[in-house]
Amino acid sequence: MALIVQKYGGTSVGSPERIKNVANRVAKWKAQGHDIVVVVSAMSGETNRLIALAKAVQATPDPRELDVIVSTGEQVTIGLLAMALKDIGIDARSYTGAQVRVLTDSTFTKARIQSIDDAAMRKDLNEGRVVIVAGFQGVDEEGNITTLGRGGSDTSGVALAAALKADECQIYTDVDGVYTTDPRIVPEARKLDRITFEEMLEMASLGSKILQIRSVEFAGKYKVKLRVLSSFQEDGEGTLITFEEDEKMEKAVISGIAFNRDEAKITIKGVPDKPGIAYQILGPVADANIDVDMIIQNVGEDGTTDFSFTVPRGEYAKAMGILEGVQSHIGSKSVIGDDKINKVSIVGVGMRSHCGVASTMFRTLAEEGINIQMISTSEIKISVVIDEKYLELAVRVLHKAFNLDQAA
Ligand code: ADP
Ligand code: ASP
Ligand code: MG
């Protein structure tokens, strides 16, 4: 008998029929003698609908109130799933994040989990109930409802698994595992039976929407056994995220390709080339809680330099506003921006022991006439920024160039 946390995403609970299917799956695991905690997302499309509703009333929604609104999506699905389970004779109880007490900080719309009280869940499990928890949400010290950022139910699932010391966390979604890239873009993409934690962390941080980055971070920190599976298949092993490379791992140089459409680039031209400038530019951006991703500073010839960086597209207008204020202050020439860029990244632990990976990537893009605007690398990834209109082409040709459609 094991304690298993199962997380079901939006598509998996997207209709009453699908919720009943989830209930049947939960019942099957329960019948095998396991203790089950279920984390659910809102029905697919619901969070978008709620955000649009908020924006129809207030163009830039107040973050605290936005969290009050968007958290309701998950409150509906926990109740529905509890009813579906009771209907087939399984005792179950639903909880919002606040009722469990998933304690977070107060950064509305992207709060971080600080602790989880497992008392109520343990009591229910001991009494033979299935516990159902709303994903994506928590509560801060003052009792305000918070949410964890888009895709945050993954993080709720893994964090609950960590808090309960569960034997496994199963992420049920609309694909049967982690693929070499998004199968919606490249139909030849291949399911991986295993992926290392390091690679999964890179893929998620580079924009692969299959798992929210913080869920992978939690899995790493608390060594949660994490598996991605399909909620539409009866059987299947899905993809296991492993902490060690073992003999079962494929020996590919590149394991996957990630991309991020949610990027925008800002360049400050003609910045004086002297100490403290990077801080003067990025300090106010950080103070506004805007995440900066890639940063490039060119070496200038006339005592000035160009300074470029990328931010999430949703924060582009805000970041531009901040920099227009900073610009005159630091004596730069102008600020220009481009919110029609995307980032494409190749990821693989095999890169450590192979050379020529970058040149293959750059040659492949050059052959298609795709201009690279920015490059950044780490030991196991290479990322490039390109014009958004070439994104799908770039992902397809890179997938082919690195033979990702064939098993290594
Ligand atoms: P859920 O609602 O279940 O959380 P998401 O839409 O958040 O589902 O994530 C699943 C989707 O992630 C898939 O439908 C797929 O299009 C996308 N995806 C992106 N990259 C990958 C990848 N490398 N492997 C599998 N799916 C991926
Ligand atoms: N419902 C939230 C979202 O759409 C959280 C999630 O699905 O993981 O982002
Ligand atoms: Mg998701």
Coordinates of C-alpha atoms and ligand atoms in Angstrom, one line a residue:
M1 CA 0.0 0.0 0.0
A2 CA 1.3 3.4 -1.0
L3 CA 0.4 7.0 -0.5
I4 CA -0.1 8.5 -4.0
V5 CA -0.8 12.1 -5.0
Q6 CA -2.5 12.4 -8.4
K7 CA -2.8 15.7 -10.1
Y8 CA -5.3 16.1 -13.0
G9 CA -4.9 19.0 -15.4
G10 CA -7.6 21.2 -17.0
T11 CA -8.4 19.0 -20.0
S12 CA -8.6 15.9 -17.8
V13 CA -11.4 17.6 -15.8
G14 CA -12.8 19.6 -18.7
S15 CA -16.4 18.2 -18.7
P16 CA -18.7 16.2 -16.3
E17 CA -17.9 13.1 -18.3
R18 CA -14.2 13.6 -17.8
I19 CA -14.6 14.3 -14.1
K20 CA -16.5 10.9 -13.9
N21 CA -13.6 9.2 -15.7
V22 CA -11.1 10.7 -13.2
A23 CA -13.3 9.4 -10.3
N24 CA -13.2 5.9 -11.9
R25 CA -9.4 6.1 -12.1
V26 CA -9.1 7.2 -8.5
A27 CA -11.5 4.4 -7.5
K28 CA -9.3 1.9 -9.3
W29 CA -6.2 3.0 -7.4
K30 CA -8.1 3.1 -4.1
A31 CA -9.4 -0.4 -4.7
Q32 CA -5.7 -1.6 -4.9
G33 CA -5.3 -0.4 -1.3
H34 CA -3.6 2.9 -1.9
D35 CA -4.2 6.1 0.0
I36 CA -5.0 8.8 -2.6
V37 CA -4.8 12.6 -2.5
V38 CA -6.1 14.2 -5.7
V39 CA -5.1 17.7 -6.8
V40 CA -7.2 19.2 -9.6
S41 CA -7.0 22.2 -11.9
A42 CA -9.9 24.3 -13.1
M43 CA -11.8 23.0 -16.1
S44 CA -9.8 23.8 -19.3
G45 CA -10.4 27.3 -20.5
E46 CA -11.9 28.4 -17.1
T47 CA -8.9 30.3 -15.8
N48 CA -8.6 32.2 -19.0
R49 CA -12.3 33.0 -18.9
L50 CA -12.0 34.3 -15.3
I51 CA -9.0 36.5 -16.2
A52 CA -10.9 37.9 -19.2
L53 CA -13.9 38.6 -17.0
A54 CA -11.7 40.5 -14.5
K55 CA -10.1 42.5 -17.3
A56 CA -13.5 43.4 -18.6
V57 CA -14.1 45.2 -15.4
Q58 CA -10.7 46.6 -14.6
A59 CA -8.1 46.8 -17.4
T60 CA -5.2 46.0 -15.1
P61 CA -6.8 43.9 -12.5
D62 CA -6.0 44.4 -8.8
P63 CA -3.8 41.4 -8.0
R64 CA -5.4 40.5 -4.7
E65 CA -8.9 40.6 -6.2
L66 CA -7.7 38.8 -9.3
D67 CA -6.6 35.9 -7.1
V68 CA -10.0 35.9 -5.4
I69 CA -11.6 35.5 -8.8
V70 CA -9.3 33.0 -10.6
S71 CA -9.1 30.6 -7.6
T72 CA -12.8 29.9 -8.0
G73 CA -12.1 27.7 -11.0
E74 CA -10.4 25.0 -8.9
Q75 CA -13.1 25.4 -6.2
V76 CA -15.6 24.1 -8.7
T77 CA -13.7 21.1 -9.8
I78 CA -12.9 19.8 -6.3
G79 CA -16.6 19.8 -5.4
L80 CA -17.5 18.1 -8.7
L81 CA -14.9 15.4 -8.2
A82 CA -15.9 14.8 -4.6
M83 CA -19.5 14.3 -5.8
A84 CA -18.5 12.0 -8.6
L85 CA -16.6 9.9 -6.2
K86 CA -19.4 9.7 -3.6
D87 CA -21.7 8.8 -6.5
I88 CA -19.7 5.6 -7.1
G89 CA -19.5 4.8 -3.4
I90 CA -16.1 6.3 -2.5
D91 CA -15.9 8.5 0.5
A92 CA -14.1 11.7 -0.4
R93 CA -13.8 15.3 0.9
S94 CA -12.8 18.4 -0.9
Y95 CA -10.5 21.2 0.4
T96 CA -9.6 24.6 -0.9
G97 CA -5.9 25.6 -0.5
A98 CA -6.9 27.8 2.5
Q99 CA -8.8 25.0 4.1
V100 CA -5.8 22.7 4.0
R101 CA -3.7 25.7 4.8
V102 CA -1.3 25.8 2.0
L103 CA 0.6 28.8 3.4
T104 CA 2.2 31.1 0.8
D105 CA 3.9 34.4 0.7
S106 CA 1.7 37.4 -0.4
T107 CA 2.9 37.8 -3.9
F108 CA -0.5 37.7 -5.5
T109 CA -0.7 35.9 -8.9
K110 CA 2.7 34.3 -8.4
A111 CA 2.9 33.3 -4.7
R112 CA 5.4 30.8 -3.4
I113 CA 4.4 28.0 -1.1
Q114 CA 6.0 28.2 2.4
S115 CA 4.5 25.3 4.2
I116 CA 1.6 22.9 4.1
D117 CA -0.4 21.6 7.1
D118 CA -1.0 17.9 6.6
A119 CA -3.2 17.3 9.7
A120 CA -6.7 17.4 8.1
M121 CA -5.5 15.4 5.1
R122 CA -3.9 12.7 7.3
K123 CA -7.0 12.4 9.4
D124 CA -9.2 11.9 6.3
L125 CA -6.7 9.3 4.9
N126 CA -6.7 7.5 8.2
E127 CA -10.5 7.4 8.1
G128 CA -10.4 5.8 4.6
R129 CA -11.3 8.9 2.6
V130 CA -10.0 10.2 -0.7
V131 CA -8.7 13.8 -0.2
I132 CA -9.3 16.3 -3.0
V133 CA -7.4 19.5 -2.9
A134 CA -7.7 22.6 -5.2
G135 CA -4.6 23.2 -7.1
F136 CA -3.0 26.5 -8.0
Q137 CA -4.0 28.3 -4.7
G138 CA -3.0 29.0 -1.2
V139 CA -3.5 31.5 1.6
D140 CA -1.1 34.0 3.1
E141 CA -0.5 34.8 6.8
E142 CA -3.3 37.4 6.7
G143 CA -5.8 34.9 5.3
N144 CA -5.7 36.4 1.8
I145 CA -6.3 34.0 -1.1
T146 CA -3.2 33.6 -3.3
T147 CA -2.5 31.8 -6.6
L148 CA 0.8 30.2 -7.7
G149 CA 1.1 31.4 -11.3
R150 CA -0.2 29.8 -14.5
G151 CA 0.2 26.0 -14.5
G152 CA 0.5 26.2 -10.7
S153 CA -1.5 23.1 -10.0
D154 CA 1.5 21.0 -10.9
T155 CA 3.3 22.8 -8.0
S156 CA 0.4 22.2 -5.7
G157 CA 0.6 18.5 -6.5
V158 CA 4.3 18.1 -6.0
A159 CA 4.3 20.2 -2.9
L160 CA 1.5 18.2 -1.3
A161 CA 3.4 15.0 -2.2
A162 CA 6.5 16.4 -0.5
A163 CA 4.6 17.5 2.6
L164 CA 2.9 14.1 2.9
K165 CA 6.1 12.2 2.0
A166 CA 4.0 10.4 -0.7
D167 CA 5.5 7.4 -2.4
E168 CA 4.8 8.9 -5.9
C169 CA 3.3 12.0 -7.5
Q170 CA 1.5 11.3 -10.7
I171 CA 0.8 14.2 -13.0
Y172 CA -2.1 13.2 -15.3
T173 CA -2.5 15.4 -18.4
D174 CA -3.6 15.2 -22.1
V175 CA -0.3 13.7 -23.4
D176 CA 1.1 10.3 -22.3
G177 CA 4.4 11.7 -21.0
V178 CA 7.2 14.2 -21.6
Y179 CA 8.1 14.3 -25.3
T180 CA 11.3 15.4 -27.1
T181 CA 9.4 18.6 -27.8
D182 CA 5.8 19.7 -27.8
P183 CA 4.0 17.1 -30.0
R184 CA 1.5 19.9 -31.1
I185 CA 4.4 21.5 -33.0
V186 CA 6.3 18.5 -34.1
P187 CA 4.1 15.4 -34.7
E188 CA 7.3 13.2 -35.0
A189 CA 8.2 14.1 -31.4
R190 CA 8.9 11.0 -29.3
K191 CA 7.8 10.2 -25.8
L192 CA 10.7 9.7 -23.4
D193 CA 10.4 6.9 -20.9
R194 CA 12.8 8.7 -18.6
I195 CA 14.2 12.1 -18.3
T196 CA 16.7 13.4 -15.7
F197 CA 15.6 15.8 -13.2
E198 CA 18.2 18.3 -14.4
E199 CA 16.9 18.1 -18.0
M200 CA 13.3 18.4 -16.8
L201 CA 14.2 21.5 -14.8
E202 CA 15.8 23.1 -17.9
M203 CA 12.9 22.2 -20.2
A204 CA 10.4 23.6 -17.7
S205 CA 12.4 26.8 -17.1
L206 CA 12.9 27.3 -20.8
G207 CA 9.1 27.4 -21.4
S208 CA 8.0 23.8 -21.9
K209 CA 4.5 24.0 -20.5
I210 CA 4.2 20.3 -19.6
L211 CA 5.3 21.0 -16.0
Q212 CA 5.4 24.3 -14.1
I213 CA 9.1 25.0 -13.2
R214 CA 8.4 25.3 -9.4
S215 CA 6.9 21.8 -9.4
V216 CA 10.2 20.4 -10.7
E217 CA 12.1 22.4 -8.2
F218 CA 10.0 21.0 -5.4
A219 CA 10.5 17.5 -6.7
G220 CA 14.3 18.1 -6.7
K221 CA 14.4 19.6 -3.3
Y222 CA 12.3 16.9 -1.6
K223 CA 13.2 14.0 -3.9
V224 CA 9.6 13.4 -4.9
K225 CA 9.2 10.5 -7.3
L226 CA 7.5 12.3 -10.2
R227 CA 5.8 10.8 -13.2
V228 CA 3.9 12.4 -16.1
L229 CA 1.0 10.3 -17.5
S230 CA -2.1 10.5 -19.7
S231 CA -5.5 10.7 -18.1
F232 CA -7.0 9.4 -21.4
Q233 CA -5.1 6.0 -21.5
E234 CA -5.9 3.0 -19.4
D235 CA -2.3 1.9 -18.9
G236 CA 1.1 3.3 -19.7
E237 CA 4.2 4.0 -17.7
G238 CA 4.3 7.7 -18.8
T239 CA 7.6 9.5 -18.2
L240 CA 9.6 9.1 -15.0
I241 CA 11.7 12.0 -13.8
T242 CA 14.9 10.4 -12.5
F243 CA 17.5 11.7 -10.2
E244 CA 20.3 9.6 -11.5
E245 CA 21.4 8.7 -14.9
D246 CA 21.1 4.9 -15.1
E247 CA 21.6 2.2 -17.7
K248 CA 18.0 2.7 -18.9
M249 CA 18.6 6.3 -19.9
E250 CA 18.9 7.0 -23.6
K251 CA 22.4 8.2 -24.5
A252 CA 21.3 11.1 -26.7
V253 CA 23.4 14.3 -26.9
I254 CA 20.2 16.3 -26.9
S255 CA 17.1 15.1 -25.0
G256 CA 14.6 17.8 -26.0
I257 CA 13.7 21.1 -27.4
A258 CA 11.8 23.7 -25.4
F259 CA 10.5 27.0 -26.6
N260 CA 9.0 30.1 -25.0
R261 CA 6.6 32.4 -26.8
D262 CA 6.1 34.5 -23.7
E263 CA 9.2 36.7 -24.3
A264 CA 10.0 40.3 -25.2
K265 CA 13.3 42.1 -25.7
I266 CA 14.4 45.5 -24.5
T267 CA 17.5 47.3 -25.7
I268 CA 19.0 50.4 -24.2
K269 CA 21.2 52.0 -26.8
G270 CA 24.3 54.1 -26.2
V271 CA 24.8 53.3 -22.5
P272 CA 28.0 54.8 -20.9
D273 CA 30.4 51.9 -20.4
K274 CA 31.2 52.2 -16.7
P275 CA 30.7 50.4 -13.4
G276 CA 27.2 50.4 -11.9
I277 CA 25.3 50.7 -15.2
A278 CA 23.8 47.2 -15.2
Y279 CA 22.6 47.8 -11.7
Q280 CA 21.0 51.1 -12.5
I281 CA 19.2 49.5 -15.4
L282 CA 18.1 46.3 -13.8
G283 CA 17.7 47.4 -10.2
P284 CA 14.4 49.2 -10.9
V285 CA 13.1 46.3 -13.0
A286 CA 13.8 43.9 -10.1
D287 CA 12.2 46.3 -7.7
A288 CA 9.0 46.1 -9.8
N289 CA 9.1 42.2 -9.4
I290 CA 9.8 41.7 -13.1
D291 CA 11.8 38.5 -13.9
V292 CA 14.7 39.2 -16.3
D293 CA 15.9 36.3 -18.4
M294 CA 18.7 36.7 -20.9
I295 CA 21.0 39.7 -20.6
I296 CA 23.5 40.8 -23.2
Q297 CA 25.9 43.7 -23.0
N298 CA 28.0 44.5 -26.1
V299 CA 31.4 46.1 -25.9
G300 CA 31.3 49.5 -27.5
E301 CA 34.0 51.5 -29.2
D302 CA 33.2 55.0 -28.2
G303 CA 32.8 54.6 -24.5
T304 CA 29.2 53.5 -24.9
T305 CA 27.5 50.1 -25.2
D306 CA 24.1 48.6 -26.0
F307 CA 22.5 46.7 -23.2
S308 CA 19.7 44.1 -24.0
F309 CA 17.6 41.8 -21.9
T310 CA 14.4 39.8 -22.1
V311 CA 11.3 39.9 -19.9
P312 CA 8.0 38.0 -19.8
R313 CA 5.8 39.5 -22.6
G314 CA 3.0 40.3 -20.1
E315 CA 5.5 42.6 -18.2
Y316 CA 6.9 44.2 -21.4
A317 CA 4.8 47.5 -21.2
K318 CA 5.6 47.9 -17.5
A319 CA 9.3 47.3 -18.1
M320 CA 9.4 49.7 -21.0
G321 CA 7.8 52.3 -18.9
I322 CA 10.4 51.8 -16.1
L323 CA 13.3 52.1 -18.6
E324 CA 12.0 55.2 -20.3
G325 CA 12.2 56.7 -16.8
V326 CA 15.7 55.4 -16.2
Q327 CA 17.1 56.2 -19.6
S328 CA 17.7 60.0 -19.2
H329 CA 19.0 59.4 -15.8
I330 CA 21.9 57.2 -17.0
G331 CA 22.6 59.2 -20.1
S332 CA 21.7 56.6 -22.7
K333 CA 20.6 57.4 -26.3
S334 CA 17.3 55.5 -26.6
V335 CA 15.3 52.5 -25.4
I336 CA 13.8 50.2 -28.1
G337 CA 11.8 47.1 -27.6
D338 CA 10.5 44.1 -29.5
D339 CA 7.7 42.0 -28.2
K340 CA 7.6 39.7 -31.3
I341 CA 10.4 37.4 -30.3
N342 CA 10.5 33.8 -29.1
K343 CA 13.2 31.7 -27.4
V344 CA 14.1 28.2 -28.6
S345 CA 16.4 26.0 -26.5
I346 CA 18.0 22.6 -27.0
V347 CA 18.6 20.7 -23.7
G348 CA 20.6 17.6 -22.9
V349 CA 23.0 16.3 -20.3
G350 CA 24.9 14.6 -23.2
M351 CA 26.1 18.1 -24.3
R352 CA 28.6 18.0 -21.5
S353 CA 30.6 15.3 -23.3
H354 CA 30.1 16.4 -26.9
C355 CA 31.4 19.3 -28.8
G356 CA 29.9 20.8 -32.0
V357 CA 26.4 20.9 -30.6
A358 CA 26.2 24.7 -30.8
S359 CA 27.6 24.8 -34.4
T360 CA 25.0 22.2 -35.5
M361 CA 22.3 24.4 -34.0
F362 CA 23.5 27.6 -35.6
R363 CA 24.1 26.0 -39.0
T364 CA 20.6 24.4 -39.0
L365 CA 19.0 27.8 -38.3
A366 CA 21.3 29.6 -40.8
E367 CA 20.3 27.1 -43.5
E368 CA 16.7 28.3 -43.0
G369 CA 17.7 31.9 -43.1
I370 CA 16.7 32.4 -39.4
N371 CA 18.5 35.2 -37.7
I372 CA 19.7 34.7 -34.2
Q373 CA 19.3 37.8 -32.1
M374 CA 20.6 36.6 -28.7
I375 CA 22.4 33.5 -27.4
S376 CA 22.8 32.1 -24.0
T377 CA 24.3 28.8 -22.8
S378 CA 24.7 26.6 -19.8
E379 CA 26.4 23.3 -19.4
I380 CA 23.3 21.4 -20.6
K381 CA 21.4 23.9 -22.8
I382 CA 21.7 26.4 -25.6
S383 CA 19.0 29.1 -26.1
V384 CA 18.6 31.5 -28.9
V385 CA 16.2 34.4 -29.4
I386 CA 14.6 34.6 -32.8
D387 CA 11.7 36.4 -34.6
E388 CA 8.5 34.8 -33.5
K389 CA 7.4 34.1 -37.1
Y390 CA 10.1 31.5 -37.4
L391 CA 9.4 29.6 -34.1
E392 CA 7.7 26.5 -35.4
L393 CA 10.1 26.2 -38.4
A394 CA 13.1 26.5 -36.0
V395 CA 11.7 23.8 -33.6
R396 CA 11.0 21.4 -36.5
V397 CA 14.4 21.7 -38.2
L398 CA 16.3 21.4 -35.0
H399 CA 14.3 18.4 -34.0
K400 CA 15.3 16.8 -37.3
A401 CA 18.9 18.0 -37.1
F402 CA 19.5 16.3 -33.8
N403 CA 17.6 13.1 -34.8
L404 CA 15.2 13.4 -32.0
D405 CA 12.6 11.5 -33.9
Q406 CA 14.8 8.4 -33.6
A407 CA 15.6 6.5 -30.4
A408 CA 19.2 7.0 -29.4
Ligands
ADP1 P1 -2.6 20.3 -18.0 O1 -3.8 21.1 -18.2 O2 -2.9 18.9 -17.8 O3 -1.7 20.9 -16.9 P2 -0.9 21.5 -20.0 O4 -1.6 22.1 -21.2 O5 -0.4 22.5 -18.9 O6 -1.8 20.4 -19.4 O7 0.4 20.7 -20.4 C1 0.3 19.6 -21.4 C2 0.7 20.2 -22.7 O8 2.0 20.5 -22.7 C3 0.6 19.2 -23.8 O9 -0.7 19.1 -24.4 C4 1.6 19.6 -24.9 O10 1.0 20.4 -25.9 C5 2.5 20.6 -24.0 N1 3.9 20.3 -24.1 C6 4.9 21.2 -24.3 N2 6.1 20.7 -24.3 C7 5.9 19.3 -24.2 C8 6.8 18.2 -24.1 N3 8.1 18.3 -24.2 N4 6.2 17.0 -23.9 C9 4.9 16.8 -23.8 N5 4.0 17.9 -23.9 C10 4.5 19.1 -24.0
ASP2 N1 -6.0 26.6 -13.6 C1 -4.6 27.2 -13.5 C2 -4.1 27.6 -14.9 O1 -4.9 27.5 -15.9 C3 -3.6 26.3 -12.9 C4 -3.3 25.0 -13.6 O2 -4.1 24.6 -14.5 O3 -2.3 24.4 -13.3 O4 -3.1 28.1 -15.0
MG3 MG -0.4 22.5 -16.9

